[in-house]
Every structure is written in structure tokens, then in C-alpha cells.
Tab-separated table of C-alpha atoms in Angstrom:
chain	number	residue	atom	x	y	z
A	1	UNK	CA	20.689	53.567	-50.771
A	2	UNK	CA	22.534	53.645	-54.104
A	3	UNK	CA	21.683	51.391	-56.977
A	4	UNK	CA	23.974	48.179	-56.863
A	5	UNK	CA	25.412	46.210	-59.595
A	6	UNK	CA	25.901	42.080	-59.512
A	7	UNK	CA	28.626	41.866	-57.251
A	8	UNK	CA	26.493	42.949	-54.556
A	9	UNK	CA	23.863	41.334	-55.949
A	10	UNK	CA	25.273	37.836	-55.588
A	11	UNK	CA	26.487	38.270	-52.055
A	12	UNK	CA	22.556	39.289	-51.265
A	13	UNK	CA	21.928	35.841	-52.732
A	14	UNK	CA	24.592	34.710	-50.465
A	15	UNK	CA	22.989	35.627	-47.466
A	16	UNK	CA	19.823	34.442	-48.139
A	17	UNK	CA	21.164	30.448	-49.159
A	18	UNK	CA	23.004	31.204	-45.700
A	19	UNK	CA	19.850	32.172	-43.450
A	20	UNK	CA	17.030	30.402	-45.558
A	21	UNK	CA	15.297	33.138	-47.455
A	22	UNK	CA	14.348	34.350	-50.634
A	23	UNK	CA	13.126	37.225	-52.702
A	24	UNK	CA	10.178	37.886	-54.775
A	25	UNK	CA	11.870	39.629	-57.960
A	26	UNK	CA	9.142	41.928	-59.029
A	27	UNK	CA	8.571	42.554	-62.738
A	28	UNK	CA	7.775	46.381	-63.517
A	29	UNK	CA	5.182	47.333	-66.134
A	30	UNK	CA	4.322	50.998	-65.322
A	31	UNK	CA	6.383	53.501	-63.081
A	32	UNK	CA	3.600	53.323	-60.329
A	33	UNK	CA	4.389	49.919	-59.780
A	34	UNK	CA	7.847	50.266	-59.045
A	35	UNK	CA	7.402	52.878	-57.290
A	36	UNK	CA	5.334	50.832	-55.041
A	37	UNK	CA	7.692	48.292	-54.810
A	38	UNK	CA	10.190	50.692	-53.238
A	39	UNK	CA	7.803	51.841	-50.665
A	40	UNK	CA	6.911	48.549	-49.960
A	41	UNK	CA	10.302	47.235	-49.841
A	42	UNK	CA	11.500	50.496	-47.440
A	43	UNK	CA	8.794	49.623	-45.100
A	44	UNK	CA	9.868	45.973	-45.330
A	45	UNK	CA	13.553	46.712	-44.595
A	46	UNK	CA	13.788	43.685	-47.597
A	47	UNK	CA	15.963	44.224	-50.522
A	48	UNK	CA	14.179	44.685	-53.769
A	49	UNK	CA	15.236	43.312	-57.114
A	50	UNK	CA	12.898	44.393	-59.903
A	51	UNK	CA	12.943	43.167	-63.197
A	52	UNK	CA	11.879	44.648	-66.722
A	53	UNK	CA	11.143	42.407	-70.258
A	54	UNK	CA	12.390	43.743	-73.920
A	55	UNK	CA	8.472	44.164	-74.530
A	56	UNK	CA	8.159	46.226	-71.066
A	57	UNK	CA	11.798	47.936	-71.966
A	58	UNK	CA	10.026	48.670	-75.309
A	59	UNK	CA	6.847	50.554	-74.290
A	60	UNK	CA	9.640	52.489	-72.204
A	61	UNK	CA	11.400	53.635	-75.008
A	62	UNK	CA	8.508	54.653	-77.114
A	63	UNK	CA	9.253	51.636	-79.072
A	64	UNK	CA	12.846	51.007	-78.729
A	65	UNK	CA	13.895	48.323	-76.493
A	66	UNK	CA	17.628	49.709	-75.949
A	67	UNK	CA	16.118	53.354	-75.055
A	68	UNK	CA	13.876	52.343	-72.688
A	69	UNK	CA	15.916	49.836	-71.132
A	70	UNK	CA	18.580	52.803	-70.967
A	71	UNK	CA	15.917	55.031	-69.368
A	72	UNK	CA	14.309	52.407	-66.921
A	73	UNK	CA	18.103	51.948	-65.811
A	74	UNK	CA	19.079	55.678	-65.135
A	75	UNK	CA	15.542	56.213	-63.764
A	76	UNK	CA	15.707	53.318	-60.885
A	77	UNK	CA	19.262	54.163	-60.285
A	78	UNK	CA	18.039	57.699	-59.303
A	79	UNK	CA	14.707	57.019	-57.288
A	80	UNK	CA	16.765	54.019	-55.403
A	81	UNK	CA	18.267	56.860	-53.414
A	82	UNK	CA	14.699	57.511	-51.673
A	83	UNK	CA	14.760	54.435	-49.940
A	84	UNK	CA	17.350	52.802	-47.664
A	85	UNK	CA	17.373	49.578	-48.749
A	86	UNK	CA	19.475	47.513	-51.254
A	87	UNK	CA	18.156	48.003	-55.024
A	88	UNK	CA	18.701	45.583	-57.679
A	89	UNK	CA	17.736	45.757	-61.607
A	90	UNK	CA	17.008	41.942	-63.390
A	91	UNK	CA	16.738	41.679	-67.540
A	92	UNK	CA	13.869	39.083	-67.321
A	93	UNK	CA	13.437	36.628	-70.400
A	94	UNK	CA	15.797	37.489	-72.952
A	95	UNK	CA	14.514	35.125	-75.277
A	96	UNK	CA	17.946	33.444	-77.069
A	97	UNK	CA	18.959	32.735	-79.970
A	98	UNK	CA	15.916	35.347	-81.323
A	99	UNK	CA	16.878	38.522	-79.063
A	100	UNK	CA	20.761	38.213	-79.455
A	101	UNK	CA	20.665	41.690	-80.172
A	102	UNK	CA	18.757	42.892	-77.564
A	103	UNK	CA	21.450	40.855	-75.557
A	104	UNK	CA	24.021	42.736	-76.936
A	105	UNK	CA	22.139	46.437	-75.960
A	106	UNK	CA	21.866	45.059	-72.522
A	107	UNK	CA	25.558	44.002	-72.410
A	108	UNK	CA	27.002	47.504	-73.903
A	109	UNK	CA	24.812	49.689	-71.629
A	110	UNK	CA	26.396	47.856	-68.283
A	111	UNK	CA	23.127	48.694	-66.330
A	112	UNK	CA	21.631	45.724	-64.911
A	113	UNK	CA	22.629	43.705	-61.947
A	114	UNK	CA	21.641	40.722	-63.451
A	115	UNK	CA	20.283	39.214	-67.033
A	116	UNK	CA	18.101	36.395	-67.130
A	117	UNK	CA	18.877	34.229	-70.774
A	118	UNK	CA	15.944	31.577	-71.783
A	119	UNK	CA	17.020	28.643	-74.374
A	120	UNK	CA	14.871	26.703	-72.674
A	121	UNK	CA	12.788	25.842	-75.198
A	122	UNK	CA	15.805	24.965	-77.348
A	123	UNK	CA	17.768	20.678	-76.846
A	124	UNK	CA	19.652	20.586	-74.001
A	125	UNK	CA	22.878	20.728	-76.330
A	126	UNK	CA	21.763	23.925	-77.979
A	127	UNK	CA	20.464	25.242	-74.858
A	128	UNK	CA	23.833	25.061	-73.314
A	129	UNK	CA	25.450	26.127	-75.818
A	130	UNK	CA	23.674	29.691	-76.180
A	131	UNK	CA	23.554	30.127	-72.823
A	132	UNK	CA	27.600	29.383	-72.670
A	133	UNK	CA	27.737	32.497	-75.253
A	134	UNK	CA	25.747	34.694	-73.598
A	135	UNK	CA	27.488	33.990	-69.948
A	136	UNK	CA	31.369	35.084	-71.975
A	137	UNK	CA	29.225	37.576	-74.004
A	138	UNK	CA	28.175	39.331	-70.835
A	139	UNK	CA	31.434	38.752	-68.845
A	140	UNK	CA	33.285	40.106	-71.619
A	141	UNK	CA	31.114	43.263	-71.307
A	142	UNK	CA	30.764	43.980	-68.019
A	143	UNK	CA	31.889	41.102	-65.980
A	144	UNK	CA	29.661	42.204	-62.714
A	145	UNK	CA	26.529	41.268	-64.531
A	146	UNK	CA	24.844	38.072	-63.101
A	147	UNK	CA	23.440	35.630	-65.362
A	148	UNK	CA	20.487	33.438	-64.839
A	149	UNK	CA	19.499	30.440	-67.460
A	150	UNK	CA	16.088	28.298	-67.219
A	151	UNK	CA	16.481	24.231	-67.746
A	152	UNK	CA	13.425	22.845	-67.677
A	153	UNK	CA	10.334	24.559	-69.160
A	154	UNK	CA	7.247	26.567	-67.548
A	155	UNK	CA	3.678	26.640	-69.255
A	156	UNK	CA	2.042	29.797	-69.915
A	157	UNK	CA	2.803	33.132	-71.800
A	158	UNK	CA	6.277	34.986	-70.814
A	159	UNK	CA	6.679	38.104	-73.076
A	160	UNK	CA	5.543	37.050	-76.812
A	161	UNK	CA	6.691	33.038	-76.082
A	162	UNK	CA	4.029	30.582	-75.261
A	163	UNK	CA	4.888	26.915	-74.182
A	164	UNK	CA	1.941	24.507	-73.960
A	165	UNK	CA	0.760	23.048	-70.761
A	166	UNK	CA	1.779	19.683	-72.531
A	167	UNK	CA	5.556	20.595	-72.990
A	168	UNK	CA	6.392	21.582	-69.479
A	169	UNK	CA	8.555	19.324	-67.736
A	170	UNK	CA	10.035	19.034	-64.261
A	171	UNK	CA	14.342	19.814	-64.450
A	172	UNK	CA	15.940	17.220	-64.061
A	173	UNK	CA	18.758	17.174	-61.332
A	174	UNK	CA	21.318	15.182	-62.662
A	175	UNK	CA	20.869	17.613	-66.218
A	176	UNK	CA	21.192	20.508	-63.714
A	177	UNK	CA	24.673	19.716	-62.641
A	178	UNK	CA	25.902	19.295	-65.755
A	179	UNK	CA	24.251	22.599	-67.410
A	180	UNK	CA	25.453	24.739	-64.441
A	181	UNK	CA	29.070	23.145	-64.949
A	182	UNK	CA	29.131	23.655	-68.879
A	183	UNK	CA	27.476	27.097	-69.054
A	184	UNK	CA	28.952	28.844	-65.673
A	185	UNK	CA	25.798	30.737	-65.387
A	186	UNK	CA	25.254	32.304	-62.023
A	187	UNK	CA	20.988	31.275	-61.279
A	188	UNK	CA	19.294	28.944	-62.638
A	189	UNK	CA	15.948	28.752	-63.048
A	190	UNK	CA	13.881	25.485	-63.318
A	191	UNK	CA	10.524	23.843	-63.831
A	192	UNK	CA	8.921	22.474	-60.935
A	193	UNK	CA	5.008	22.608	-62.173
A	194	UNK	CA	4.691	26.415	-62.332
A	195	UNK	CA	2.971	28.305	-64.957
A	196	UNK	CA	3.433	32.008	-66.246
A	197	UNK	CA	-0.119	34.033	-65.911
A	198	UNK	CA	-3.013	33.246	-64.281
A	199	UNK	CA	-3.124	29.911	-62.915
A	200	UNK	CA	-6.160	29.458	-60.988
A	201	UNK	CA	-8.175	26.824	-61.765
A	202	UNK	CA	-5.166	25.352	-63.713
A	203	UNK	CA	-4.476	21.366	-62.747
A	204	UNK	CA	-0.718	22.268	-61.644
A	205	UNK	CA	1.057	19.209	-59.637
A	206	UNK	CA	3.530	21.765	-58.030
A	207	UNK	CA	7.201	19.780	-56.930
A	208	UNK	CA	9.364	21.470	-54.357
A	209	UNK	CA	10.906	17.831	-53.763
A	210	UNK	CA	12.058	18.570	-57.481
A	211	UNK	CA	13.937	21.570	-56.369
A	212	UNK	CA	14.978	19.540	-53.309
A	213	UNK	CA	16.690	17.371	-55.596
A	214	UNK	CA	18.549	19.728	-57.648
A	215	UNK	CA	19.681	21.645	-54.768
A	216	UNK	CA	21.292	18.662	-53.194
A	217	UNK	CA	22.736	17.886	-56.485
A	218	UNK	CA	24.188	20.980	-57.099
A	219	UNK	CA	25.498	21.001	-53.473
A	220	UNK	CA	27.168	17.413	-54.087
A	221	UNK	CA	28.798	18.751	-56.876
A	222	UNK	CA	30.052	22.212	-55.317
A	223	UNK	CA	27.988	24.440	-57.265
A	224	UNK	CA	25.996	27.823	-55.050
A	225	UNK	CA	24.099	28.291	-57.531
A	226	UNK	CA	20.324	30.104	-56.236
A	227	UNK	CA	17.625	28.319	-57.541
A	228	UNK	CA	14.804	30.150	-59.066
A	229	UNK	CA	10.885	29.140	-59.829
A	230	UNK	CA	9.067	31.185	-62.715
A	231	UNK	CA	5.392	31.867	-62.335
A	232	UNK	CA	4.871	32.028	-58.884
A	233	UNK	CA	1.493	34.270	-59.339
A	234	UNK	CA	-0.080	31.210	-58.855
A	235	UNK	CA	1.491	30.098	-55.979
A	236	UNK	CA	-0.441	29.493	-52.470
A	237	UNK	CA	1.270	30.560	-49.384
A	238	UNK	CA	2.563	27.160	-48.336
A	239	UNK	CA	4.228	26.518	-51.611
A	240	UNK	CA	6.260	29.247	-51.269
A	241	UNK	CA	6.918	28.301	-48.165
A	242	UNK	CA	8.056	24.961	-49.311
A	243	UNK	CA	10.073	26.127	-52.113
A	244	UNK	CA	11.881	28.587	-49.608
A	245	UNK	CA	13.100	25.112	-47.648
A	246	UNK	CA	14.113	23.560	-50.559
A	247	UNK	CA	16.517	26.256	-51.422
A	248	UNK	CA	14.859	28.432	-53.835
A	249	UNK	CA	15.758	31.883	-53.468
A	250	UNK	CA	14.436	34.066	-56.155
A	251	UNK	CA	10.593	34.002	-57.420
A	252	UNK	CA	9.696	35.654	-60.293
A	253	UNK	CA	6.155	37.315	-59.674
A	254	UNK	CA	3.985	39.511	-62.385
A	255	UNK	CA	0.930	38.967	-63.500
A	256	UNK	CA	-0.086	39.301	-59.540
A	257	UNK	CA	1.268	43.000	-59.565
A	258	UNK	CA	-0.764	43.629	-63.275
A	259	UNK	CA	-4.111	42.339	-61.551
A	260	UNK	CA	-3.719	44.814	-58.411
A	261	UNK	CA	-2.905	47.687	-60.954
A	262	UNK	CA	-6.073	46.903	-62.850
A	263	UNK	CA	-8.039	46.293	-59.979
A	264	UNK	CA	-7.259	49.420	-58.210
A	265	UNK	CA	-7.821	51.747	-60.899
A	266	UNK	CA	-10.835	49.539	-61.432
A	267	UNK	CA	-12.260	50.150	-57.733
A	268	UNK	CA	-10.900	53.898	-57.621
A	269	UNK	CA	-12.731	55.062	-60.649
A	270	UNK	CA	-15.734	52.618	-59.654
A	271	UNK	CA	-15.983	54.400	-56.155
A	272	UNK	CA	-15.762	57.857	-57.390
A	273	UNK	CA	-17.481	57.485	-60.772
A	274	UNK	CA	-19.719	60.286	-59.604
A	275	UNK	CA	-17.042	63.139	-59.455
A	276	UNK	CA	-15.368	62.002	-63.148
A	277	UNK	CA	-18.206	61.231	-65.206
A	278	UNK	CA	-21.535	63.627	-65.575
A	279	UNK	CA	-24.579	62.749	-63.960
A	280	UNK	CA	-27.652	61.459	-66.026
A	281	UNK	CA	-29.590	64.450	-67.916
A	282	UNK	CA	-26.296	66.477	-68.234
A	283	UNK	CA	-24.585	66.570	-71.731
A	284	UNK	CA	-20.919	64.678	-72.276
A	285	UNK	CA	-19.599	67.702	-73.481
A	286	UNK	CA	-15.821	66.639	-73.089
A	287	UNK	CA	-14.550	68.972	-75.635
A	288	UNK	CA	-16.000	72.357	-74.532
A	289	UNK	CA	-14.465	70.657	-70.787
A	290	UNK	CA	-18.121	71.115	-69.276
A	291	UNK	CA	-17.931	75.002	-69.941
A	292	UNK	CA	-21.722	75.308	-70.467
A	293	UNK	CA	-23.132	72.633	-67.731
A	294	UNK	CA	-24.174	72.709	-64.325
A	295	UNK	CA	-22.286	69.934	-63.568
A	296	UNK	CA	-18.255	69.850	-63.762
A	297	UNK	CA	-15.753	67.056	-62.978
A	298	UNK	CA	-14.027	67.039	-59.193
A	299	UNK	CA	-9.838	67.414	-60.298
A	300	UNK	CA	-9.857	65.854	-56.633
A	301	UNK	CA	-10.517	62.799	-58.279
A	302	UNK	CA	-9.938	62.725	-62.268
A	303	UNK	CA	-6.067	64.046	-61.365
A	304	UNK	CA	-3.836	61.050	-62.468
A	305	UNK	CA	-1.944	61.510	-59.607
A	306	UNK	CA	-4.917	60.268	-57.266
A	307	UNK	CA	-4.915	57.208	-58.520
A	308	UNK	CA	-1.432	56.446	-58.951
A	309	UNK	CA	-1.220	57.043	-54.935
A	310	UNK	CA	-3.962	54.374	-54.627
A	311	UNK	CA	-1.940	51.841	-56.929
A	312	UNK	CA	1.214	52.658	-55.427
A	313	UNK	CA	0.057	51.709	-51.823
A	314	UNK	CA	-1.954	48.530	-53.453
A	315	UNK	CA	1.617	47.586	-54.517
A	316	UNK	CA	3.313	48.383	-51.295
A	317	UNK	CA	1.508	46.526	-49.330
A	318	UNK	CA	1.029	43.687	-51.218
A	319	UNK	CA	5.040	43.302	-51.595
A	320	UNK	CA	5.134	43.831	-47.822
A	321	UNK	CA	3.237	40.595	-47.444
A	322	UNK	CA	5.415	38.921	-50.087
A	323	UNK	CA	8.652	40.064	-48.643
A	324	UNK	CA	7.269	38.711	-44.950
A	325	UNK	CA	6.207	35.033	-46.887
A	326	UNK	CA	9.694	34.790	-47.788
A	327	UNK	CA	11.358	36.272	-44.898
A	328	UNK	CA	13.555	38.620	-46.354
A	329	UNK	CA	11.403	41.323	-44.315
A	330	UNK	CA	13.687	43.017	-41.921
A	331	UNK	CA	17.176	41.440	-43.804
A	332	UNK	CA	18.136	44.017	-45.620
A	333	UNK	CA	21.790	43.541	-46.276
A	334	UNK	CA	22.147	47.275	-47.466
A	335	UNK	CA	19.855	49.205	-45.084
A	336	UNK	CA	18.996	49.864	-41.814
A	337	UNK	CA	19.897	46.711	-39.202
């Protein structure tokens, strides 16, 4: 299925406020994880939207956010043709008023279906305010691109921005309203006790009847807005579950697809440490390539490609599960029925 911009991304949302489902929007750090994520999504029959970071668009472009995010773009937009399911492409966290000008790259190149703008750890005033610029910046631009904001603020590391446990607070819904009226942003993301990274162990006190309240708020006041929870690496089964009833539709999820990346490299090289590295007694002659040992590597094995197989089903199958905990298995809007 073709790449889609935010028109079709927004009546995806659509349908899943209508039938009660959501969609894990999967952050991409290495082309073997998306790559996964569109097998996994195929096999799912569940619409995919991915999402890359300036840092993540950075390491893309060999150090330049704008080329790699221009890359990423024309990249997805080909492989999205493998698979016959609706593809989507989210800007995740650009960090306002710091990254204006990565803001402006991502409004010039027209790529992505959606942007996601954080003021969030800005007043509410200035908050709305920048986010108010970038929604007529982008509209201006393109006027297809969605935009989501963040009220409210989530603990933990996103990008190179680290809020303190201690400054997190739960959005308000009455603030909601009100910033989704004065900003015309198109998602809105908000802080219900989540926290970017690892969060196990962590003393979270996790809210869906906080997004309860700001979708009936937002519903009172006329506003479809899809609500969306940051940090959901963390999350156990049933809160997801719970967050899905209370109308959130979009969960952000990435550190959880970084772990099974490590971790199967970790437990492919592990299991077949034997054929890459030489035995005990033999010399680590890596720059003659083994020519004058007994012993030589097994290419069966040490091939990259191996092991990106192995990550790319970890990924798959992991965003299979995912896709079924939020029900959008089987829904694809854009695929087969």
C-alpha cells in the first residue's frame, strides 16, 4: 500500500475513536526495526504509524537532521509498498521554542503525516502560544500535516530533554479544552503518570480516569481530538487496556523496541559465539582475516544480515502482540478486509 499523508491519517484516527481502538506508534532507531514493524504490522492486517526524533533523523543523515529526515521519508515511502497495509510517518518530540528550525525542515520537506510539537515544559500561556505557531506554521506549509501538542508533562528522558519525576503532573481537563480550542492542534498528548524509558521498578500511580476526564471534556465541548499517552514501555497489559476505554488512541512506544534490538543481537551472538569468535589456543588474528589458523569464522553466522533477520522477526512479533492489545489487529483501514 502507498505511503499516506495526514488526511488519511486522521480519518484512521477516526475509525478507531469510532470502534474503540488504538495504535501503538512505533519509534524507529535502526532500519531493522522498521522493517520489523512492517512485517509485523502486514501480518497484523493493523495500520502502522512509525515515528522518528531529530536525534534519530540525525544519525540518519550522517549528522544532519534535515537529510536524514529527508532520507527516512523517501525510504519508508518506498518499502511501504511491500506491505498491504496503511503506512503512516510521525515527527516525534520536536522540542519548541529550541528546534524551531528543525520545525521549519520538517514543514518545507512536506513528508510526514503528522508532527508531534512539545512546549510542554514551557507556562501554559507560552505553551499555547508556540504550539499556536507551529499548528499555522505547518498549515501554511503543507496543510495535510497533523499536529500533535503535549499538556501536561511525562518524567523520564525523551531525545536530549529530561523532566524530573517531581515535575510531572496529571493534565488537567478543564486546561485541555481550552489548549485544544486556542492552539487548533489535531492530538494531544497528556500526562496521566507515564514515564519515558525504563520504568520498572519506578513508583508510577498510572490515571486512565485522568484521560477519562479529558475525553469527556473535550467531547462536551465538541472537540475529536485523539488522545495520546507518552511512555507506554512501561505499561502492563491492563493499562493499556484501560487507557484504550478511556479514549486514548495513539501510544507512543520505544525504549521497548531498543531493549528487543539489544537483546536479540545479545542472544544471537551469545548462541553462536563459537562460529564468530576463535576458539581458546588459536590466535585473534583479525587483520590477516584468520589466513594462517586452523580455525576460521562461519559467514553463516558473522554475516550482518543473519542477525538483522533475527531482530526483524523479534520486532514483528512483538508489534503483533501490541497491535492485538490494542485491537487494531485485523482493522486495517487501507488493506486487506
Amino acid at each position: 500500500m502507498p505511503y499516506y499523508d495526514g488526511v488519511e491519517l486522521s480519518s484512521t484516527y477516526a475509525d478507531a475513536s469510532e470502534r474503540g481502538y488504538g495504535f501503538f506508534a512505533s519509534n524507529v532507531t535502526h532500519v531493522d526495526v522498521l522493517l520489523g514493524l512492517l512485517q509485523g504490522a502486514d501480518s497484523a492486517d493493523s495500520d502502522l504509524v512509525v515515528q522518528v526524533n531529530r536525534k534519530i533523523a540525525a544519525a540518519f543523515g550522517n549528522g544532519d537532521a534535515t537529510v536524514g529526515l529527508n532520507a527516512f521519508a523517501a525510504y519508508i515511502e518506498r518499502v511501504a509498498d511491500s506491505v498491504d497495509v496503511g503506512v503512516f510517518c510521525n515527527v516525534d518530540h520536536v522540542h519548541l521554542p529550541n528546534q524551531a528550525d528543525f520545525l521549519d525542515a520538517v514543514a518545507e520537506s512536506g513528508v510526514p503525516s503528522s508532527v508531534m510539537v512539545d512546549a510542554s515544559d514551557t507556562s501554559f500561556e507560552e505553551n499555547v502560544e508556540l504550539t499556536r505557531e507551529a499548528v499555522e506554521r505547518l498549515d501554511e506549509a503543507d496543510g495535510e500535516m497533523l499536529v500533535e501538542a503535549e499538556l501536561g508533562r511525562v518524567a523520564g528522558v525523551e531525545g536530549d530533554v529530561e523532566t524530573a519525576t517531581e515535575d510531572a503532573f496529571y493534565t488537567d481537563p478543564e486546561r485541555a479544552v481550552e489548549f485544544v480550542e486556542r492552539t487548533g492542534c489535531d492530538l494531544l498528548a497528556i500526562s496521566v503518570g507515564t514515564q519515558h524509558g525504563v520504568a520498572s521498578g519506578q513508583d508510577l500511580d498510572i490515571r486512565p480516569d485522568v484521560a477519562r476526564a479529558v475525553r469527556d471534556a473535550l467531547d462536551d465541548a465538541g472537540f475529536d481530538v485523539p488522545l495520546v499517552v507518552h511512555g507506554s514501555s512501561g505499561l502492563t497489559d491492563e493499562q493499556v487496556r484501560a487507557f484504550v476505554d478511556a479514549g486514548v488512541r495513539k501510544f507512543n512506544k520505544n525504549t521497548r523496541y531498543q531493549y528487543e534490538f539489544a537483546r536479540t543481537l545479545a542472544d544471537f551472538y551469545r548462541d553462536h559465539a563459537d562460529a564468530v569468535r576463535p576458539p581458546e589456543g588459536v590466535v585473534d588474528d583479525r587483520a590477516d582475516f584468520f589466513g594462517d589458523a586452523d580455525w576460521s569464522p562461519d559467514r553463516t553466522y558473522f554475516h550482518p544480515q543473519a542477525a538483522a533477520e533475527a531482530v526483524q522477526d523479534r520486532i514483528a512479533a512483538v508489534y503483533g502482540g501490541l497491535a492485538d492489545l490494542t485491537g487494531s489487529a485485523g482493522r486495517s483501514r487501507h488493506g486487506r478486509r
